[in-house]
Amino acid sequence: MFDVQINKLTKKFEDNVAVNGIDFKINSGEFFSILGPSGCGKTTTLRMIAGFVMPTAGEIFIGNNDITFQAPEKRNIGFVFQNYAIFPHMNVFENISFGLKMRNIDQKQINEKVKIALEQVNLIGYETRYQRELSGGEQQRVALARVLVTEPQILLLDEPLSALDKKLREEMKIWIKELQKKLKITTVYVTHDQSEALTMSDRIAIMNKGNISQIGTPDDIYEKPQNTFVADFIGTSNFINLKLINSSSGKSKVSFSDIEFEIDGDFNDNFKCILRPEHLFINPTNKSELVSVNARIKIISYQGSLIKYIVEVNEQTLTAEFSNSMNLNRLKEGDNVTVGFNPNSLVIIKD
Ligand code: ATP
């Protein structure tokens, strides 16, 4: 059952095509993220779903209802803004109850609903505090409660964590995901932060220049990028220069640094090949299954729980990444090593 359906949605600002005829469907209770670089059209898409921006063409359905040109207040949607925008002259209770008062709901019901919303965001006891007496994370939780209290069918979040510091962002992203799962509320989350999207989402739409480059689960997007943009934008990708020797009947013979091996698929010269850094091994022990070549360690970079090795193989620079707990400490920059990868770990992209 789809809660949101977007058909050929387009927005032009004069000559600038901000959103270029995109399509997607969001399942009921799904956490769906729109991820992409600045200016790719994410916020415009979200604002069209909310009704703050009118589309140039296309359709938006919520359930079976065509809401493309419906007024925002009729859509049963909750929108949490980037800068959380809670009213400074109202305390927490007044902030959360504001939307209900506008709807002329009686005080007893308001008290009950606000209590539920405060419980949902763990802010019982904070009712009389003002914005200046709340941390950034608490303000963001008030902003969420203010939206949840109206019991929206769809929750829209526009970069809601971008004003928080890194540690709080890490905590909040787990917290929002848990809350969303508990409430089973269909959620559209806009972000340019890939770690937020990968951690929180059931599915992600990657946007680039007004178009959708790929839609998939976090796993799909990371393990099976369908084009160069996604491979480059998500995580680190080694682009491996393979030489095509021949290709027929669903198998291709290729070479890397003069080592020949076979990969699945028929290709002409128009293909690119990527390898994620965790699939490039240094001084591997099980060489027989791997394509192994000589390399030199150029840079070793400590990243806390991970260590990154930048290695040179012939003319190519490749990145390998290991958990800090793996005992590779004896390696130094400048060391000659063997690097290897399993051909099955390569992702072939035909752009
Ligand atoms: P960011 O992460 O920086 O917020 P975004 O992916 O959300 O970026 P949008 O805000 O949707 O991108 O903008 C998409 C394009 O549309 C940009 O080129 C932007 O300049 C343009 N745009 C957005 N809103 C308007 C507007 N009201 N008038 C004119 N152009 C606009």
Short mmCIF file of C-alpha atoms and ligand atoms in Angstrom, two decimals:
data_model
loop_
_atom_site.label_atom_id
_atom_site.label_comp_id
_atom_site.label_asym_id
_atom_site.label_seq_id
_atom_site.Cartn_x
_atom_site.Cartn_y
_atom_site.Cartn_z
CA MET A 1 0.00 0.00 0.00
CA PHE A 2 1.50 3.33 -1.07
CA ASP A 3 1.06 6.38 1.14
CA VAL A 4 2.77 8.81 -1.21
CA GLN A 5 2.97 8.60 -4.98
CA ILE A 6 4.84 11.12 -7.11
CA ASN A 7 4.31 11.10 -10.89
CA LYS A 8 6.48 13.11 -13.32
CA LEU A 9 6.82 15.88 -10.75
CA THR A 10 8.47 18.98 -12.19
CA LYS A 11 9.31 22.44 -10.85
CA LYS A 12 10.79 25.20 -12.94
CA PHE A 13 11.88 28.54 -11.49
CA GLU A 14 11.89 30.55 -14.74
CA ASP A 15 14.58 28.77 -16.84
CA ASN A 16 15.99 26.77 -13.94
CA VAL A 17 14.60 23.21 -13.80
CA ALA A 18 14.88 22.49 -10.07
CA VAL A 19 12.97 19.16 -10.26
CA ASN A 20 12.84 17.37 -13.59
CA GLY A 21 9.88 14.99 -13.91
CA ILE A 22 10.68 12.62 -11.05
CA ASP A 23 8.69 9.52 -10.00
CA PHE A 24 8.64 7.56 -6.75
CA LYS A 25 6.29 5.74 -4.40
CA ILE A 26 6.58 5.57 -0.62
CA ASN A 27 5.09 2.65 1.30
CA SER A 28 2.94 3.11 4.34
CA GLY A 29 5.15 3.37 7.47
CA GLU A 30 8.32 3.68 5.41
CA PHE A 31 11.29 5.92 6.26
CA PHE A 32 12.20 7.36 2.85
CA SER A 33 15.13 9.75 2.42
CA ILE A 34 15.92 12.11 -0.40
CA LEU A 35 19.69 12.52 -0.49
CA GLY A 36 21.83 14.64 -2.78
CA PRO A 37 24.25 17.56 -3.03
CA SER A 38 23.28 21.17 -2.45
CA GLY A 39 20.94 22.53 -5.13
CA CYS A 40 19.86 19.11 -6.51
CA GLY A 41 16.15 19.78 -5.82
CA LYS A 42 15.53 17.89 -2.55
CA THR A 43 13.92 20.73 -0.60
CA THR A 44 11.82 21.79 -3.59
CA THR A 45 10.49 18.21 -3.85
CA LEU A 46 9.65 18.12 -0.14
CA ARG A 47 8.00 21.53 -0.30
CA MET A 48 5.84 20.39 -3.22
CA ILE A 49 4.67 17.40 -1.12
CA ALA A 50 3.90 19.82 1.72
CA GLY A 51 2.08 22.25 -0.59
CA PHE A 52 4.43 25.21 0.06
CA VAL A 53 5.62 25.16 -3.57
CA MET A 54 3.25 24.54 -6.49
CA PRO A 55 4.52 22.10 -9.17
CA THR A 56 4.97 23.19 -12.78
CA ALA A 57 3.80 19.72 -13.89
CA GLY A 58 3.15 16.26 -12.46
CA GLU A 59 1.01 14.76 -9.72
CA ILE A 60 1.22 14.06 -6.00
CA PHE A 61 -1.04 11.47 -4.39
CA ILE A 62 -1.49 10.73 -0.70
CA GLY A 63 -3.24 7.40 -0.60
CA ASN A 64 -5.83 7.64 -3.39
CA ASN A 65 -6.20 11.42 -3.12
CA ASP A 66 -4.69 13.71 -5.72
CA ILE A 67 -3.34 16.54 -3.53
CA THR A 68 -1.16 18.21 -6.18
CA PHE A 69 -2.86 21.59 -5.83
CA GLN A 70 -4.51 21.19 -2.41
CA ALA A 71 -3.81 23.83 0.27
CA PRO A 72 -1.07 22.79 2.76
CA GLU A 73 -3.40 22.80 5.81
CA LYS A 74 -5.73 20.30 4.09
CA ARG A 75 -3.00 17.71 3.46
CA ASN A 76 -2.64 16.12 6.91
CA ILE A 77 1.11 16.50 6.73
CA GLY A 78 3.59 17.48 9.44
CA PHE A 79 6.67 19.50 8.40
CA VAL A 80 9.77 19.90 10.56
CA PHE A 81 12.05 22.68 9.37
CA GLN A 82 15.83 22.86 9.33
CA ASN A 83 16.08 25.63 11.93
CA TYR A 84 13.34 24.07 14.09
CA ALA A 85 11.50 27.38 14.43
CA ILE A 86 9.94 27.01 17.86
CA PHE A 87 8.29 30.16 19.21
CA PRO A 88 10.65 31.86 21.72
CA HIS A 89 7.84 33.70 23.55
CA MET A 90 5.93 30.46 24.29
CA ASN A 91 6.92 27.71 26.70
CA VAL A 92 7.15 24.06 25.65
CA PHE A 93 3.50 23.32 26.45
CA GLU A 94 2.29 26.38 24.54
CA ASN A 95 4.53 25.58 21.58
CA ILE A 96 3.23 22.03 21.31
CA SER A 97 -0.42 22.96 21.84
CA PHE A 98 -0.33 25.86 19.35
CA GLY A 99 -1.48 23.82 16.33
CA LEU A 100 -4.33 22.24 18.32
CA LYS A 101 -5.56 25.62 19.61
CA MET A 102 -5.70 26.85 16.01
CA ARG A 103 -8.05 23.94 15.32
CA ASN A 104 -10.36 24.90 18.20
CA ILE A 105 -9.85 21.64 20.07
CA ASP A 106 -11.10 21.77 23.69
CA GLN A 107 -8.60 22.23 26.52
CA LYS A 108 -9.07 18.77 28.07
CA GLN A 109 -8.24 17.07 24.78
CA ILE A 110 -5.32 19.44 24.20
CA ASN A 111 -3.86 18.49 27.62
CA GLU A 112 -4.15 14.78 26.80
CA LYS A 113 -2.65 15.09 23.32
CA VAL A 114 0.25 17.28 24.49
CA LYS A 115 1.02 14.77 27.26
CA ILE A 116 1.21 11.95 24.69
CA ALA A 117 3.44 14.04 22.40
CA LEU A 118 5.72 14.96 25.34
CA GLU A 119 6.02 11.27 26.22
CA GLN A 120 6.85 10.42 22.61
CA VAL A 121 9.78 12.84 22.59
CA ASN A 122 10.88 12.21 26.22
CA LEU A 123 10.15 15.74 27.43
CA ILE A 124 7.73 15.17 30.31
CA GLY A 125 8.61 17.75 32.99
CA TYR A 126 9.79 20.36 30.45
CA GLU A 127 6.32 21.93 29.94
CA THR A 128 7.10 25.37 31.41
CA ARG A 129 10.56 25.84 29.90
CA TYR A 130 11.27 28.43 27.21
CA GLN A 131 13.51 28.07 24.13
CA ARG A 132 16.47 29.75 25.93
CA GLU A 133 16.27 27.05 28.64
CA LEU A 134 16.49 24.15 26.15
CA SER A 135 19.49 22.54 24.43
CA GLY A 136 19.53 22.27 20.62
CA GLY A 137 18.48 18.63 20.77
CA GLU A 138 15.60 19.43 23.17
CA GLN A 139 14.42 22.25 20.89
CA GLN A 140 14.42 19.86 17.97
CA ARG A 141 12.37 17.39 20.02
CA VAL A 142 9.85 20.16 20.83
CA ALA A 143 9.64 20.94 17.11
CA LEU A 144 8.92 17.26 16.42
CA ALA A 145 6.34 17.04 19.21
CA ARG A 146 4.61 20.13 17.86
CA VAL A 147 4.14 18.33 14.56
CA LEU A 148 3.36 14.86 15.99
CA VAL A 149 0.63 16.25 18.26
CA THR A 150 -1.48 17.00 15.16
CA GLU A 151 -1.31 13.29 14.22
CA PRO A 152 -0.20 13.78 10.61
CA GLN A 153 -0.45 10.95 8.10
CA ILE A 154 2.94 11.89 6.60
CA LEU A 155 5.94 13.37 8.41
CA LEU A 156 8.26 15.57 6.33
CA LEU A 157 11.67 16.47 7.75
CA ASP A 158 13.96 18.98 6.02
CA GLU A 159 17.56 18.56 7.23
CA PRO A 160 16.30 18.57 10.83
CA LEU A 161 19.70 17.82 12.38
CA SER A 162 21.89 20.24 10.46
CA ALA A 163 21.98 22.86 13.26
CA LEU A 164 23.20 20.34 15.87
CA ASP A 165 26.79 19.45 16.70
CA LYS A 166 28.20 16.14 15.46
CA LYS A 167 27.79 14.12 18.67
CA LEU A 168 24.20 15.24 19.18
CA ARG A 169 23.44 14.54 15.52
CA GLU A 170 24.66 10.96 15.98
CA GLU A 171 22.37 10.51 19.01
CA MET A 172 19.38 12.20 17.38
CA LYS A 173 19.53 10.15 14.21
CA ILE A 174 19.16 6.89 16.17
CA TRP A 175 16.52 8.49 18.36
CA ILE A 176 14.41 9.76 15.40
CA LYS A 177 14.66 6.38 13.68
CA GLU A 178 13.48 4.56 16.83
CA LEU A 179 10.60 6.99 17.29
CA GLN A 180 9.57 6.64 13.63
CA LYS A 181 9.59 2.84 13.90
CA LYS A 182 7.53 2.98 17.10
CA LEU A 183 4.94 5.35 15.62
CA LYS A 184 5.03 3.64 12.18
CA ILE A 185 4.56 7.04 10.57
CA THR A 186 5.36 7.40 6.86
CA THR A 187 8.35 9.74 6.77
CA VAL A 188 10.16 11.68 4.05
CA TYR A 189 13.55 12.90 5.21
CA VAL A 190 15.67 15.35 3.21
CA THR A 191 19.39 15.47 3.82
CA HIS A 192 22.74 16.03 2.09
CA ASP A 193 24.42 13.87 4.75
CA GLN A 194 24.90 10.34 3.46
CA SER A 195 25.56 8.87 6.91
CA GLU A 196 22.16 10.15 8.12
CA ALA A 197 20.41 8.67 5.09
CA LEU A 198 22.25 5.33 5.28
CA THR A 199 21.62 4.96 9.04
CA MET A 200 17.98 5.99 9.18
CA SER A 201 16.26 5.03 5.95
CA ASP A 202 14.35 2.04 4.71
CA ARG A 203 14.95 3.37 1.19
CA ILE A 204 16.86 6.30 -0.26
CA ALA A 205 16.33 8.34 -3.44
CA ILE A 206 19.60 9.85 -4.62
CA MET A 207 18.99 13.12 -6.48
CA ASN A 208 21.32 14.89 -8.88
CA LYS A 209 20.49 18.07 -10.83
CA GLY A 210 16.73 17.66 -10.48
CA ASN A 211 16.71 13.98 -11.44
CA ILE A 212 16.67 10.77 -9.42
CA SER A 213 19.89 8.82 -9.99
CA GLN A 214 18.86 5.72 -8.03
CA ILE A 215 16.28 4.54 -5.50
CA GLY A 216 17.09 1.63 -3.21
CA THR A 217 17.75 0.33 0.28
CA PRO A 218 20.90 1.69 1.96
CA ASP A 219 22.54 -1.65 1.25
CA ASP A 220 21.65 -1.54 -2.47
CA ILE A 221 22.77 2.02 -2.87
CA TYR A 222 26.13 1.30 -1.25
CA GLU A 223 26.82 -2.19 -2.64
CA LYS A 224 25.23 -1.84 -6.08
CA PRO A 225 25.48 1.77 -7.27
CA GLN A 226 23.93 1.93 -10.74
CA ASN A 227 25.88 4.88 -12.08
CA THR A 228 29.06 6.88 -11.56
CA PHE A 229 27.29 9.67 -9.71
CA VAL A 230 25.93 7.35 -6.99
CA ALA A 231 29.22 5.42 -6.74
CA ASP A 232 31.10 8.66 -6.28
CA PHE A 233 28.60 10.39 -3.98
CA ILE A 234 28.08 7.49 -1.54
CA GLY A 235 31.10 6.32 0.42
CA THR A 236 34.53 5.99 -1.14
CA SER A 237 34.90 4.28 -4.49
CA ASN A 238 38.07 3.05 -6.14
CA PHE A 239 37.62 3.38 -9.88
CA ILE A 240 39.65 0.45 -11.20
CA ASN A 241 41.10 0.70 -14.72
CA LEU A 242 40.37 -2.70 -16.22
CA LYS A 243 41.45 -3.57 -19.75
CA LEU A 244 38.83 -5.48 -21.71
CA ILE A 245 40.35 -8.43 -23.59
CA ASN A 246 37.22 -10.08 -24.95
CA SER A 247 33.56 -10.50 -24.11
CA SER A 248 31.01 -13.15 -25.10
CA SER A 249 28.12 -15.26 -23.78
CA GLY A 250 27.77 -13.38 -20.53
CA LYS A 251 31.46 -13.53 -19.55
CA SER A 252 34.24 -11.02 -20.11
CA LYS A 253 37.96 -11.50 -19.88
CA VAL A 254 39.72 -8.45 -18.44
CA SER A 255 43.13 -7.57 -17.06
CA PHE A 256 44.30 -5.44 -14.21
CA SER A 257 47.97 -4.61 -14.02
CA ASP A 258 48.67 -7.52 -16.46
CA ILE A 259 46.78 -10.08 -14.36
CA GLU A 260 43.98 -11.62 -16.43
CA PHE A 261 40.69 -12.76 -14.93
CA GLU A 262 37.03 -13.20 -15.77
CA ILE A 263 34.01 -11.13 -14.73
CA ASP A 264 30.30 -11.76 -15.29
CA GLY A 265 28.55 -9.81 -18.06
CA ASP A 266 29.06 -8.78 -21.68
CA PHE A 267 30.74 -5.42 -22.12
CA ASN A 268 32.06 -3.19 -24.80
CA ASP A 269 34.69 -0.60 -23.90
CA ASN A 270 32.10 1.63 -22.26
CA PHE A 271 32.15 0.41 -18.69
CA LYS A 272 33.57 1.52 -15.40
CA CYS A 273 34.50 -0.64 -12.53
CA ILE A 274 34.47 0.25 -8.85
CA LEU A 275 35.77 -1.46 -5.75
CA ARG A 276 34.86 -0.36 -2.22
CA PRO A 277 37.90 0.22 0.05
CA GLU A 278 36.90 -2.55 2.48
CA HIS A 279 37.18 -5.06 -0.39
CA LEU A 280 40.81 -4.21 -1.16
CA PHE A 281 43.09 -6.37 1.00
CA ILE A 282 46.69 -5.66 1.91
CA ASN A 283 49.08 -8.63 2.05
CA PRO A 284 46.16 -11.09 1.84
CA THR A 285 46.72 -14.64 3.06
CA ASN A 286 44.11 -16.39 0.83
CA LYS A 287 45.70 -15.24 -2.44
CA SER A 288 44.34 -18.09 -4.58
CA GLU A 289 40.80 -16.58 -4.84
CA LEU A 290 42.05 -13.04 -5.35
CA VAL A 291 43.50 -10.91 -8.09
CA SER A 292 46.77 -9.89 -6.42
CA VAL A 293 49.25 -7.26 -7.58
CA ASN A 294 52.28 -5.44 -6.22
CA ALA A 295 51.69 -2.03 -4.65
CA ARG A 296 53.35 0.59 -2.47
CA ILE A 297 51.81 2.27 0.57
CA LYS A 298 51.68 6.02 -0.04
CA ILE A 299 49.73 7.29 2.97
CA ILE A 300 48.43 5.74 6.18
CA SER A 301 45.63 7.77 7.71
CA TYR A 302 44.18 7.05 11.17
CA GLN A 303 40.44 7.72 11.41
CA GLY A 304 39.62 6.42 14.89
CA SER A 305 37.97 3.05 14.49
CA LEU A 306 39.21 2.78 10.89
CA ILE A 307 42.61 3.02 9.25
CA LYS A 308 42.85 4.13 5.63
CA TYR A 309 45.72 3.06 3.40
CA ILE A 310 46.31 4.92 0.15
CA VAL A 311 48.33 2.61 -2.11
CA GLU A 312 49.89 3.00 -5.54
CA VAL A 313 49.47 0.23 -8.09
CA ASN A 314 51.23 1.05 -11.34
CA GLU A 315 49.76 4.45 -12.19
CA GLN A 316 46.63 4.07 -10.08
CA THR A 317 46.00 5.27 -6.55
CA LEU A 318 43.64 3.04 -4.57
CA THR A 319 42.20 3.24 -1.07
CA ALA A 320 41.95 0.33 1.34
CA GLU A 321 40.15 0.58 4.67
CA PHE A 322 40.45 -1.67 7.70
CA SER A 323 39.05 -1.80 11.17
CA ASN A 324 41.65 -0.51 13.62
CA SER A 325 41.46 -3.83 15.47
CA MET A 326 43.08 -5.67 12.52
CA ASN A 327 46.72 -6.03 13.26
CA LEU A 328 48.31 -4.17 10.35
CA ASN A 329 50.19 -1.75 12.64
CA ARG A 330 53.55 -2.97 11.50
CA LEU A 331 53.00 -1.42 8.03
CA LYS A 332 54.66 1.91 7.23
CA GLU A 333 54.32 4.49 4.49
CA GLY A 334 56.65 3.56 1.61
CA ASP A 335 56.38 -0.21 2.26
CA ASN A 336 56.06 -2.52 -0.71
CA VAL A 337 53.03 -4.78 -0.29
CA THR A 338 50.68 -7.02 -2.22
CA VAL A 339 47.10 -5.87 -2.63
CA GLY A 340 44.28 -8.17 -3.70
CA PHE A 341 40.58 -8.21 -4.42
CA ASN A 342 38.00 -10.79 -5.26
CA PRO A 343 36.60 -10.19 -8.78
CA ASN A 344 33.11 -10.80 -7.32
CA SER A 345 33.51 -7.62 -5.22
CA LEU A 346 33.85 -5.44 -8.31
CA VAL A 347 30.80 -3.39 -9.29
CA ILE A 348 30.52 -2.82 -13.01
CA ILE A 349 28.79 0.37 -14.12
CA LYS A 350 27.60 1.01 -17.65
CA ASP A 351 26.80 4.76 -17.57
P1 ATP B 1 20.19 22.52 -0.34
O1 ATP B 1 20.70 21.22 0.23
O2 ATP B 1 21.28 23.51 -0.59
O3 ATP B 1 19.03 23.08 0.41
P2 ATP B 1 18.41 21.38 -2.35
O4 ATP B 1 18.85 20.11 -2.97
O5 ATP B 1 17.40 21.30 -1.29
O6 ATP B 1 19.68 22.19 -1.84
P3 ATP B 1 16.60 23.16 -3.68
O7 ATP B 1 16.51 24.12 -2.53
O8 ATP B 1 15.45 22.29 -3.93
O9 ATP B 1 17.90 22.28 -3.55
O10 ATP B 1 16.94 24.02 -4.98
C1 ATP B 1 16.99 23.44 -6.28
C2 ATP B 1 17.27 24.54 -7.31
O11 ATP B 1 16.15 25.42 -7.37
C3 ATP B 1 18.47 25.41 -6.98
O12 ATP B 1 19.12 25.72 -8.17
C4 ATP B 1 17.85 26.65 -6.34
O13 ATP B 1 18.65 27.77 -6.56
C5 ATP B 1 16.53 26.74 -7.09
N1 ATP B 1 15.46 27.36 -6.27
C6 ATP B 1 14.94 26.85 -5.11
N2 ATP B 1 13.96 27.66 -4.65
C7 ATP B 1 13.86 28.70 -5.52
C8 ATP B 1 13.02 29.86 -5.60
N3 ATP B 1 12.08 30.09 -4.69
N4 ATP B 1 13.22 30.70 -6.64
C9 ATP B 1 14.14 30.46 -7.59
N5 ATP B 1 14.96 29.39 -7.58
C10 ATP B 1 14.83 28.50 -6.57
#
